[in-house]
């Protein structure tokens, strides 16, 4: 598996994969968050958008948005912490290590930048993602749980580096 920055010609597909991965947690295709999930171009422009592909093709298996300081995509990171968002794996590629590879890539990038920890927010209903984060050494950070809008409860996790 290769992890590299998303190319401009992949942004529509990245948006589609992200929306498909989040579909079970949304209120259908008219959920206002769908447009934000599909807007891979904004994530590539305002943060770092990474994609995972098989070694032998450019198929988009998944993506993650790495949010450096100053990025409008940062939500819960404090000084000295990295943050990532919108980890997504194509439904047909789930359970094959794609998500873990993307998270490990982000962790390594933040180690290289000298961060002391990496944080993220997740819908409390995303139990599969929470199991992945636990296996990768993330711990719950309940004091940073928050609600961006009514009826959307986000829980936070942190991994010390």
mmCIF file with all atom_site columns, C-alpha atoms in Angstrom:
data_model
loop_
_atom_site.group_PDB
_atom_site.id
_atom_site.type_symbol
_atom_site.label_atom_id
_atom_site.label_alt_id
_atom_site.label_comp_id
_atom_site.label_asym_id
_atom_site.label_entity_id
_atom_site.label_seq_id
_atom_site.pdbx_PDB_ins_code
_atom_site.Cartn_x
_atom_site.Cartn_y
_atom_site.Cartn_z
_atom_site.occupancy
_atom_site.B_iso_or_equiv
_atom_site.pdbx_formal_charge
_atom_site.auth_seq_id
_atom_site.auth_comp_id
_atom_site.auth_asym_id
_atom_site.auth_atom_id
_atom_site.pdbx_PDB_model_num
ATOM 1   C CA . UNK A 1 1   ? 0.000   0.000  0.000   1.00 0.00 ? 1   UNK A CA 1
ATOM 2   C CA . UNK A 1 2   ? 1.186   3.508  -0.855  1.00 0.00 ? 2   UNK A CA 1
ATOM 3   C CA . UNK A 1 3   ? 0.284   6.673  1.029   1.00 0.00 ? 3   UNK A CA 1
ATOM 4   C CA . UNK A 1 4   ? 0.848   9.952  -0.739  1.00 0.00 ? 4   UNK A CA 1
ATOM 5   C CA . UNK A 1 5   ? -0.698  13.401 -1.121  1.00 0.00 ? 5   UNK A CA 1
ATOM 6   C CA . UNK A 1 6   ? -3.985  13.411 -3.004  1.00 0.00 ? 6   UNK A CA 1
ATOM 7   C CA . UNK A 1 7   ? -3.630  14.524 -6.599  1.00 0.00 ? 7   UNK A CA 1
ATOM 8   C CA . UNK A 1 8   ? -6.025  17.080 -8.120  1.00 0.00 ? 8   UNK A CA 1
ATOM 9   C CA . UNK A 1 9   ? -7.474  14.430 -10.463 1.00 0.00 ? 9   UNK A CA 1
ATOM 10  C CA . UNK A 1 10  ? -8.393  12.263 -7.437  1.00 0.00 ? 10  UNK A CA 1
ATOM 11  C CA . UNK A 1 11  ? -10.288 14.837 -5.384  1.00 0.00 ? 11  UNK A CA 1
ATOM 12  C CA . UNK A 1 12  ? -13.784 13.925 -6.596  1.00 0.00 ? 12  UNK A CA 1
ATOM 13  C CA . UNK A 1 13  ? -13.126 10.247 -5.870  1.00 0.00 ? 13  UNK A CA 1
ATOM 14  C CA . UNK A 1 14  ? -11.681 11.091 -2.441  1.00 0.00 ? 14  UNK A CA 1
ATOM 15  C CA . UNK A 1 15  ? -14.859 13.050 -1.667  1.00 0.00 ? 15  UNK A CA 1
ATOM 16  C CA . UNK A 1 16  ? -17.017 10.139 -2.832  1.00 0.00 ? 16  UNK A CA 1
ATOM 17  C CA . UNK A 1 17  ? -15.059 7.631  -0.711  1.00 0.00 ? 17  UNK A CA 1
ATOM 18  C CA . UNK A 1 18  ? -15.252 9.892  2.335   1.00 0.00 ? 18  UNK A CA 1
ATOM 19  C CA . UNK A 1 19  ? -19.013 10.375 1.967   1.00 0.00 ? 19  UNK A CA 1
ATOM 20  C CA . UNK A 1 20  ? -19.529 6.616  1.465   1.00 0.00 ? 20  UNK A CA 1
ATOM 21  C CA . UNK A 1 21  ? -17.484 5.784  4.567   1.00 0.00 ? 21  UNK A CA 1
ATOM 22  C CA . UNK A 1 22  ? -19.477 8.225  6.689   1.00 0.00 ? 22  UNK A CA 1
ATOM 23  C CA . UNK A 1 23  ? -22.901 7.357  5.180   1.00 0.00 ? 23  UNK A CA 1
ATOM 24  C CA . UNK A 1 24  ? -23.966 4.999  8.010   1.00 0.00 ? 24  UNK A CA 1
ATOM 25  C CA . UNK A 1 25  ? -23.565 7.877  10.487  1.00 0.00 ? 25  UNK A CA 1
ATOM 26  C CA . UNK A 1 26  ? -25.422 10.556 8.531   1.00 0.00 ? 26  UNK A CA 1
ATOM 27  C CA . UNK A 1 27  ? -29.081 11.438 8.154   1.00 0.00 ? 27  UNK A CA 1
ATOM 28  C CA . UNK A 1 28  ? -29.139 10.473 4.475   1.00 0.00 ? 28  UNK A CA 1
ATOM 29  C CA . UNK A 1 29  ? -27.901 12.197 1.302   1.00 0.00 ? 29  UNK A CA 1
ATOM 30  C CA . UNK A 1 30  ? -29.460 15.522 2.324   1.00 0.00 ? 30  UNK A CA 1
ATOM 31  C CA . UNK A 1 31  ? -27.477 15.701 5.574   1.00 0.00 ? 31  UNK A CA 1
ATOM 32  C CA . UNK A 1 32  ? -25.693 19.082 5.440   1.00 0.00 ? 32  UNK A CA 1
ATOM 33  C CA . UNK A 1 33  ? -22.377 17.441 6.423   1.00 0.00 ? 33  UNK A CA 1
ATOM 34  C CA . UNK A 1 34  ? -22.267 15.470 3.143   1.00 0.00 ? 34  UNK A CA 1
ATOM 35  C CA . UNK A 1 35  ? -21.122 18.566 1.240   1.00 0.00 ? 35  UNK A CA 1
ATOM 36  C CA . UNK A 1 36  ? -18.245 19.062 3.686   1.00 0.00 ? 36  UNK A CA 1
ATOM 37  C CA . UNK A 1 37  ? -17.230 15.395 3.416   1.00 0.00 ? 37  UNK A CA 1
ATOM 38  C CA . UNK A 1 38  ? -17.228 15.626 -0.380  1.00 0.00 ? 38  UNK A CA 1
ATOM 39  C CA . UNK A 1 39  ? -15.165 18.829 -0.435  1.00 0.00 ? 39  UNK A CA 1
ATOM 40  C CA . UNK A 1 40  ? -11.771 17.152 -0.740  1.00 0.00 ? 40  UNK A CA 1
ATOM 41  C CA . UNK A 1 41  ? -10.503 20.139 -2.725  1.00 0.00 ? 41  UNK A CA 1
ATOM 42  C CA . UNK A 1 42  ? -10.885 22.412 0.305   1.00 0.00 ? 42  UNK A CA 1
ATOM 43  C CA . UNK A 1 43  ? -9.112  19.882 2.548   1.00 0.00 ? 43  UNK A CA 1
ATOM 44  C CA . UNK A 1 44  ? -6.255  19.569 0.049   1.00 0.00 ? 44  UNK A CA 1
ATOM 45  C CA . UNK A 1 45  ? -5.975  23.365 -0.166  1.00 0.00 ? 45  UNK A CA 1
ATOM 46  C CA . UNK A 1 46  ? -6.356  24.199 3.555   1.00 0.00 ? 46  UNK A CA 1
ATOM 47  C CA . UNK A 1 47  ? -4.726  21.164 5.197   1.00 0.00 ? 47  UNK A CA 1
ATOM 48  C CA . UNK A 1 48  ? -2.853  18.057 4.028   1.00 0.00 ? 48  UNK A CA 1
ATOM 49  C CA . UNK A 1 49  ? -4.944  15.406 2.305   1.00 0.00 ? 49  UNK A CA 1
ATOM 50  C CA . UNK A 1 50  ? -3.361  11.953 2.104   1.00 0.00 ? 50  UNK A CA 1
ATOM 51  C CA . UNK A 1 51  ? -4.649  8.946  0.178   1.00 0.00 ? 51  UNK A CA 1
ATOM 52  C CA . UNK A 1 52  ? -3.933  5.245  0.445   1.00 0.00 ? 52  UNK A CA 1
ATOM 53  C CA . UNK A 1 53  ? -3.711  3.235  -2.783  1.00 0.00 ? 53  UNK A CA 1
ATOM 54  C CA . UNK A 1 54  ? -2.670  -0.312 -3.656  1.00 0.00 ? 54  UNK A CA 1
ATOM 55  C CA . UNK A 1 55  ? 0.980   -0.705 -4.673  1.00 0.00 ? 55  UNK A CA 1
ATOM 56  C CA . UNK A 1 56  ? -0.053  -1.525 -8.234  1.00 0.00 ? 56  UNK A CA 1
ATOM 57  C CA . UNK A 1 57  ? -2.727  1.107  -8.957  1.00 0.00 ? 57  UNK A CA 1
ATOM 58  C CA . UNK A 1 58  ? -3.982  4.603  -8.151  1.00 0.00 ? 58  UNK A CA 1
ATOM 59  C CA . UNK A 1 59  ? -7.311  3.358  -6.765  1.00 0.00 ? 59  UNK A CA 1
ATOM 60  C CA . UNK A 1 60  ? -8.320  5.420  -3.713  1.00 0.00 ? 60  UNK A CA 1
ATOM 61  C CA . UNK A 1 61  ? -8.761  2.999  -0.809  1.00 0.00 ? 61  UNK A CA 1
ATOM 62  C CA . UNK A 1 62  ? -9.038  5.716  1.803   1.00 0.00 ? 62  UNK A CA 1
ATOM 63  C CA . UNK A 1 63  ? -7.903  9.124  2.925   1.00 0.00 ? 63  UNK A CA 1
ATOM 64  C CA . UNK A 1 64  ? -7.125  11.250 5.951   1.00 0.00 ? 64  UNK A CA 1
ATOM 65  C CA . UNK A 1 65  ? -6.907  14.998 6.504   1.00 0.00 ? 65  UNK A CA 1
ATOM 66  C CA . UNK A 1 66  ? -3.847  16.063 8.500   1.00 0.00 ? 66  UNK A CA 1
ATOM 67  C CA . UNK A 1 67  ? -4.448  19.487 10.062  1.00 0.00 ? 67  UNK A CA 1
ATOM 68  C CA . UNK A 1 68  ? -1.283  21.529 10.638  1.00 0.00 ? 68  UNK A CA 1
ATOM 69  C CA . UNK A 1 69  ? -1.230  24.650 12.834  1.00 0.00 ? 69  UNK A CA 1
ATOM 70  C CA . UNK A 1 70  ? -3.120  27.486 11.186  1.00 0.00 ? 70  UNK A CA 1
ATOM 71  C CA . UNK A 1 71  ? -5.392  25.162 9.218   1.00 0.00 ? 71  UNK A CA 1
ATOM 72  C CA . UNK A 1 72  ? -9.100  25.969 9.510   1.00 0.00 ? 72  UNK A CA 1
ATOM 73  C CA . UNK A 1 73  ? -9.658  22.193 9.762   1.00 0.00 ? 73  UNK A CA 1
ATOM 74  C CA . UNK A 1 74  ? -8.097  22.020 13.248  1.00 0.00 ? 74  UNK A CA 1
ATOM 75  C CA . UNK A 1 75  ? -10.757 21.716 15.923  1.00 0.00 ? 75  UNK A CA 1
ATOM 76  C CA . UNK A 1 76  ? -9.395  20.307 19.185  1.00 0.00 ? 76  UNK A CA 1
ATOM 77  C CA . UNK A 1 77  ? -5.577  20.403 19.052  1.00 0.00 ? 77  UNK A CA 1
ATOM 78  C CA . UNK A 1 78  ? -3.699  22.444 21.631  1.00 0.00 ? 78  UNK A CA 1
ATOM 79  C CA . UNK A 1 79  ? -0.201  23.865 21.191  1.00 0.00 ? 79  UNK A CA 1
ATOM 80  C CA . UNK A 1 80  ? 2.289   21.057 20.616  1.00 0.00 ? 80  UNK A CA 1
ATOM 81  C CA . UNK A 1 81  ? -0.363  18.626 19.383  1.00 0.00 ? 81  UNK A CA 1
ATOM 82  C CA . UNK A 1 82  ? -1.124  17.337 15.931  1.00 0.00 ? 82  UNK A CA 1
ATOM 83  C CA . UNK A 1 83  ? -4.643  16.660 14.718  1.00 0.00 ? 83  UNK A CA 1
ATOM 84  C CA . UNK A 1 84  ? -6.252  14.662 11.958  1.00 0.00 ? 84  UNK A CA 1
ATOM 85  C CA . UNK A 1 85  ? -9.799  14.446 10.682  1.00 0.00 ? 85  UNK A CA 1
ATOM 86  C CA . UNK A 1 86  ? -12.052 12.612 8.293   1.00 0.00 ? 86  UNK A CA 1
ATOM 87  C CA . UNK A 1 87  ? -10.235 9.307  8.316   1.00 0.00 ? 87  UNK A CA 1
ATOM 88  C CA . UNK A 1 88  ? -12.158 7.317  5.739   1.00 0.00 ? 88  UNK A CA 1
ATOM 89  C CA . UNK A 1 89  ? -11.833 3.922  4.117   1.00 0.00 ? 89  UNK A CA 1
ATOM 90  C CA . UNK A 1 90  ? -13.826 2.823  1.061   1.00 0.00 ? 90  UNK A CA 1
ATOM 91  C CA . UNK A 1 91  ? -16.526 0.390  2.223   1.00 0.00 ? 91  UNK A CA 1
ATOM 92  C CA . UNK A 1 92  ? -15.042 -2.400 0.071   1.00 0.00 ? 92  UNK A CA 1
ATOM 93  C CA . UNK A 1 93  ? -11.571 -1.896 1.582   1.00 0.00 ? 93  UNK A CA 1
ATOM 94  C CA . UNK A 1 94  ? -12.553 -1.788 5.254   1.00 0.00 ? 94  UNK A CA 1
ATOM 95  C CA . UNK A 1 95  ? -10.897 -4.344 7.510   1.00 0.00 ? 95  UNK A CA 1
ATOM 96  C CA . UNK A 1 96  ? -7.756  -4.554 5.345   1.00 0.00 ? 96  UNK A CA 1
ATOM 97  C CA . UNK A 1 97  ? -5.450  -2.251 7.332   1.00 0.00 ? 97  UNK A CA 1
ATOM 98  C CA . UNK A 1 98  ? -6.041  0.888  5.267   1.00 0.00 ? 98  UNK A CA 1
ATOM 99  C CA . UNK A 1 99  ? -7.228  3.001  8.194   1.00 0.00 ? 99  UNK A CA 1
ATOM 100 C CA . UNK A 1 100 ? -4.352  1.859  10.400  1.00 0.00 ? 100 UNK A CA 1
ATOM 101 C CA . UNK A 1 101 ? -1.818  2.668  7.673   1.00 0.00 ? 101 UNK A CA 1
ATOM 102 C CA . UNK A 1 102 ? -3.236  6.164  7.229   1.00 0.00 ? 102 UNK A CA 1
ATOM 103 C CA . UNK A 1 103 ? -3.209  6.860  10.978  1.00 0.00 ? 103 UNK A CA 1
ATOM 104 C CA . UNK A 1 104 ? 0.354   5.523  11.331  1.00 0.00 ? 104 UNK A CA 1
ATOM 105 C CA . UNK A 1 105 ? 1.385   7.837  8.485   1.00 0.00 ? 105 UNK A CA 1
ATOM 106 C CA . UNK A 1 106 ? -0.098  10.852 10.260  1.00 0.00 ? 106 UNK A CA 1
ATOM 107 C CA . UNK A 1 107 ? 1.518   9.850  13.567  1.00 0.00 ? 107 UNK A CA 1
ATOM 108 C CA . UNK A 1 108 ? 4.916   9.633  11.868  1.00 0.00 ? 108 UNK A CA 1
ATOM 109 C CA . UNK A 1 109 ? 4.480   13.047 10.255  1.00 0.00 ? 109 UNK A CA 1
ATOM 110 C CA . UNK A 1 110 ? 3.685   14.594 13.645  1.00 0.00 ? 110 UNK A CA 1
ATOM 111 C CA . UNK A 1 111 ? 6.685   12.864 15.254  1.00 0.00 ? 111 UNK A CA 1
ATOM 112 C CA . UNK A 1 112 ? 8.854   14.435 12.548  1.00 0.00 ? 112 UNK A CA 1
ATOM 113 C CA . UNK A 1 113 ? 7.339   17.845 13.324  1.00 0.00 ? 113 UNK A CA 1
ATOM 114 C CA . UNK A 1 114 ? 8.135   17.430 17.033  1.00 0.00 ? 114 UNK A CA 1
ATOM 115 C CA . UNK A 1 115 ? 4.563   17.188 18.337  1.00 0.00 ? 115 UNK A CA 1
ATOM 116 C CA . UNK A 1 116 ? 4.074   15.647 21.764  1.00 0.00 ? 116 UNK A CA 1
ATOM 117 C CA . UNK A 1 117 ? 0.703   14.099 20.947  1.00 0.00 ? 117 UNK A CA 1
ATOM 118 C CA . UNK A 1 118 ? -1.949  13.723 18.256  1.00 0.00 ? 118 UNK A CA 1
ATOM 119 C CA . UNK A 1 119 ? -5.659  14.304 18.886  1.00 0.00 ? 119 UNK A CA 1
ATOM 120 C CA . UNK A 1 120 ? -8.884  13.725 17.012  1.00 0.00 ? 120 UNK A CA 1
ATOM 121 C CA . UNK A 1 121 ? -12.661 13.992 17.356  1.00 0.00 ? 121 UNK A CA 1
ATOM 122 C CA . UNK A 1 122 ? -15.034 11.197 16.417  1.00 0.00 ? 122 UNK A CA 1
ATOM 123 C CA . UNK A 1 123 ? -18.761 10.648 16.464  1.00 0.00 ? 123 UNK A CA 1
ATOM 124 C CA . UNK A 1 124 ? -19.576 8.591  19.529  1.00 0.00 ? 124 UNK A CA 1
ATOM 125 C CA . UNK A 1 125 ? -21.383 6.097  17.277  1.00 0.00 ? 125 UNK A CA 1
ATOM 126 C CA . UNK A 1 126 ? -18.210 5.188  15.331  1.00 0.00 ? 126 UNK A CA 1
ATOM 127 C CA . UNK A 1 127 ? -17.335 2.145  17.448  1.00 0.00 ? 127 UNK A CA 1
ATOM 128 C CA . UNK A 1 128 ? -15.209 0.518  14.717  1.00 0.00 ? 128 UNK A CA 1
ATOM 129 C CA . UNK A 1 129 ? -13.011 3.601  14.458  1.00 0.00 ? 129 UNK A CA 1
ATOM 130 C CA . UNK A 1 130 ? -12.712 3.740  18.246  1.00 0.00 ? 130 UNK A CA 1
ATOM 131 C CA . UNK A 1 131 ? -11.443 0.149  18.318  1.00 0.00 ? 131 UNK A CA 1
ATOM 132 C CA . UNK A 1 132 ? -8.819  1.082  15.719  1.00 0.00 ? 132 UNK A CA 1
ATOM 133 C CA . UNK A 1 133 ? -7.726  4.110  17.733  1.00 0.00 ? 133 UNK A CA 1
ATOM 134 C CA . UNK A 1 134 ? -7.447  1.973  20.868  1.00 0.00 ? 134 UNK A CA 1
ATOM 135 C CA . UNK A 1 135 ? -5.279  -0.598 19.066  1.00 0.00 ? 135 UNK A CA 1
ATOM 136 C CA . UNK A 1 136 ? -3.020  2.253  17.914  1.00 0.00 ? 136 UNK A CA 1
ATOM 137 C CA . UNK A 1 137 ? -2.542  3.595  21.439  1.00 0.00 ? 137 UNK A CA 1
ATOM 138 C CA . UNK A 1 138 ? -5.073  6.426  21.539  1.00 0.00 ? 138 UNK A CA 1
ATOM 139 C CA . UNK A 1 139 ? -6.852  7.104  24.818  1.00 0.00 ? 139 UNK A CA 1
ATOM 140 C CA . UNK A 1 140 ? -10.122 8.889  25.460  1.00 0.00 ? 140 UNK A CA 1
ATOM 141 C CA . UNK A 1 141 ? -9.880  12.589 26.242  1.00 0.00 ? 141 UNK A CA 1
ATOM 142 C CA . UNK A 1 142 ? -13.376 13.287 27.639  1.00 0.00 ? 142 UNK A CA 1
ATOM 143 C CA . UNK A 1 143 ? -12.566 16.791 28.840  1.00 0.00 ? 143 UNK A CA 1
ATOM 144 C CA . UNK A 1 144 ? -12.398 17.871 25.164  1.00 0.00 ? 144 UNK A CA 1
ATOM 145 C CA . UNK A 1 145 ? -15.634 16.216 24.020  1.00 0.00 ? 145 UNK A CA 1
ATOM 146 C CA . UNK A 1 146 ? -17.810 18.775 22.281  1.00 0.00 ? 146 UNK A CA 1
ATOM 147 C CA . UNK A 1 147 ? -20.841 19.490 20.108  1.00 0.00 ? 147 UNK A CA 1
ATOM 148 C CA . UNK A 1 148 ? -20.308 21.436 16.871  1.00 0.00 ? 148 UNK A CA 1
ATOM 149 C CA . UNK A 1 149 ? -24.091 21.581 16.360  1.00 0.00 ? 149 UNK A CA 1
ATOM 150 C CA . UNK A 1 150 ? -27.034 20.356 18.438  1.00 0.00 ? 150 UNK A CA 1
ATOM 151 C CA . UNK A 1 151 ? -27.484 16.567 18.371  1.00 0.00 ? 151 UNK A CA 1
ATOM 152 C CA . UNK A 1 152 ? -23.918 15.938 17.122  1.00 0.00 ? 152 UNK A CA 1
ATOM 153 C CA . UNK A 1 153 ? -21.744 14.681 19.968  1.00 0.00 ? 153 UNK A CA 1
ATOM 154 C CA . UNK A 1 154 ? -18.031 14.336 19.252  1.00 0.00 ? 154 UNK A CA 1
ATOM 155 C CA . UNK A 1 155 ? -15.699 12.468 21.556  1.00 0.00 ? 155 UNK A CA 1
ATOM 156 C CA . UNK A 1 156 ? -11.972 13.093 21.635  1.00 0.00 ? 156 UNK A CA 1
ATOM 157 C CA . UNK A 1 157 ? -8.948  10.822 21.679  1.00 0.00 ? 157 UNK A CA 1
ATOM 158 C CA . UNK A 1 158 ? -5.232  11.499 22.172  1.00 0.00 ? 158 UNK A CA 1
ATOM 159 C CA . UNK A 1 159 ? -2.098  9.514  21.429  1.00 0.00 ? 159 UNK A CA 1
ATOM 160 C CA . UNK A 1 160 ? 1.130   10.597 23.105  1.00 0.00 ? 160 UNK A CA 1
ATOM 161 C CA . UNK A 1 161 ? 4.126   10.423 20.799  1.00 0.00 ? 161 UNK A CA 1
#
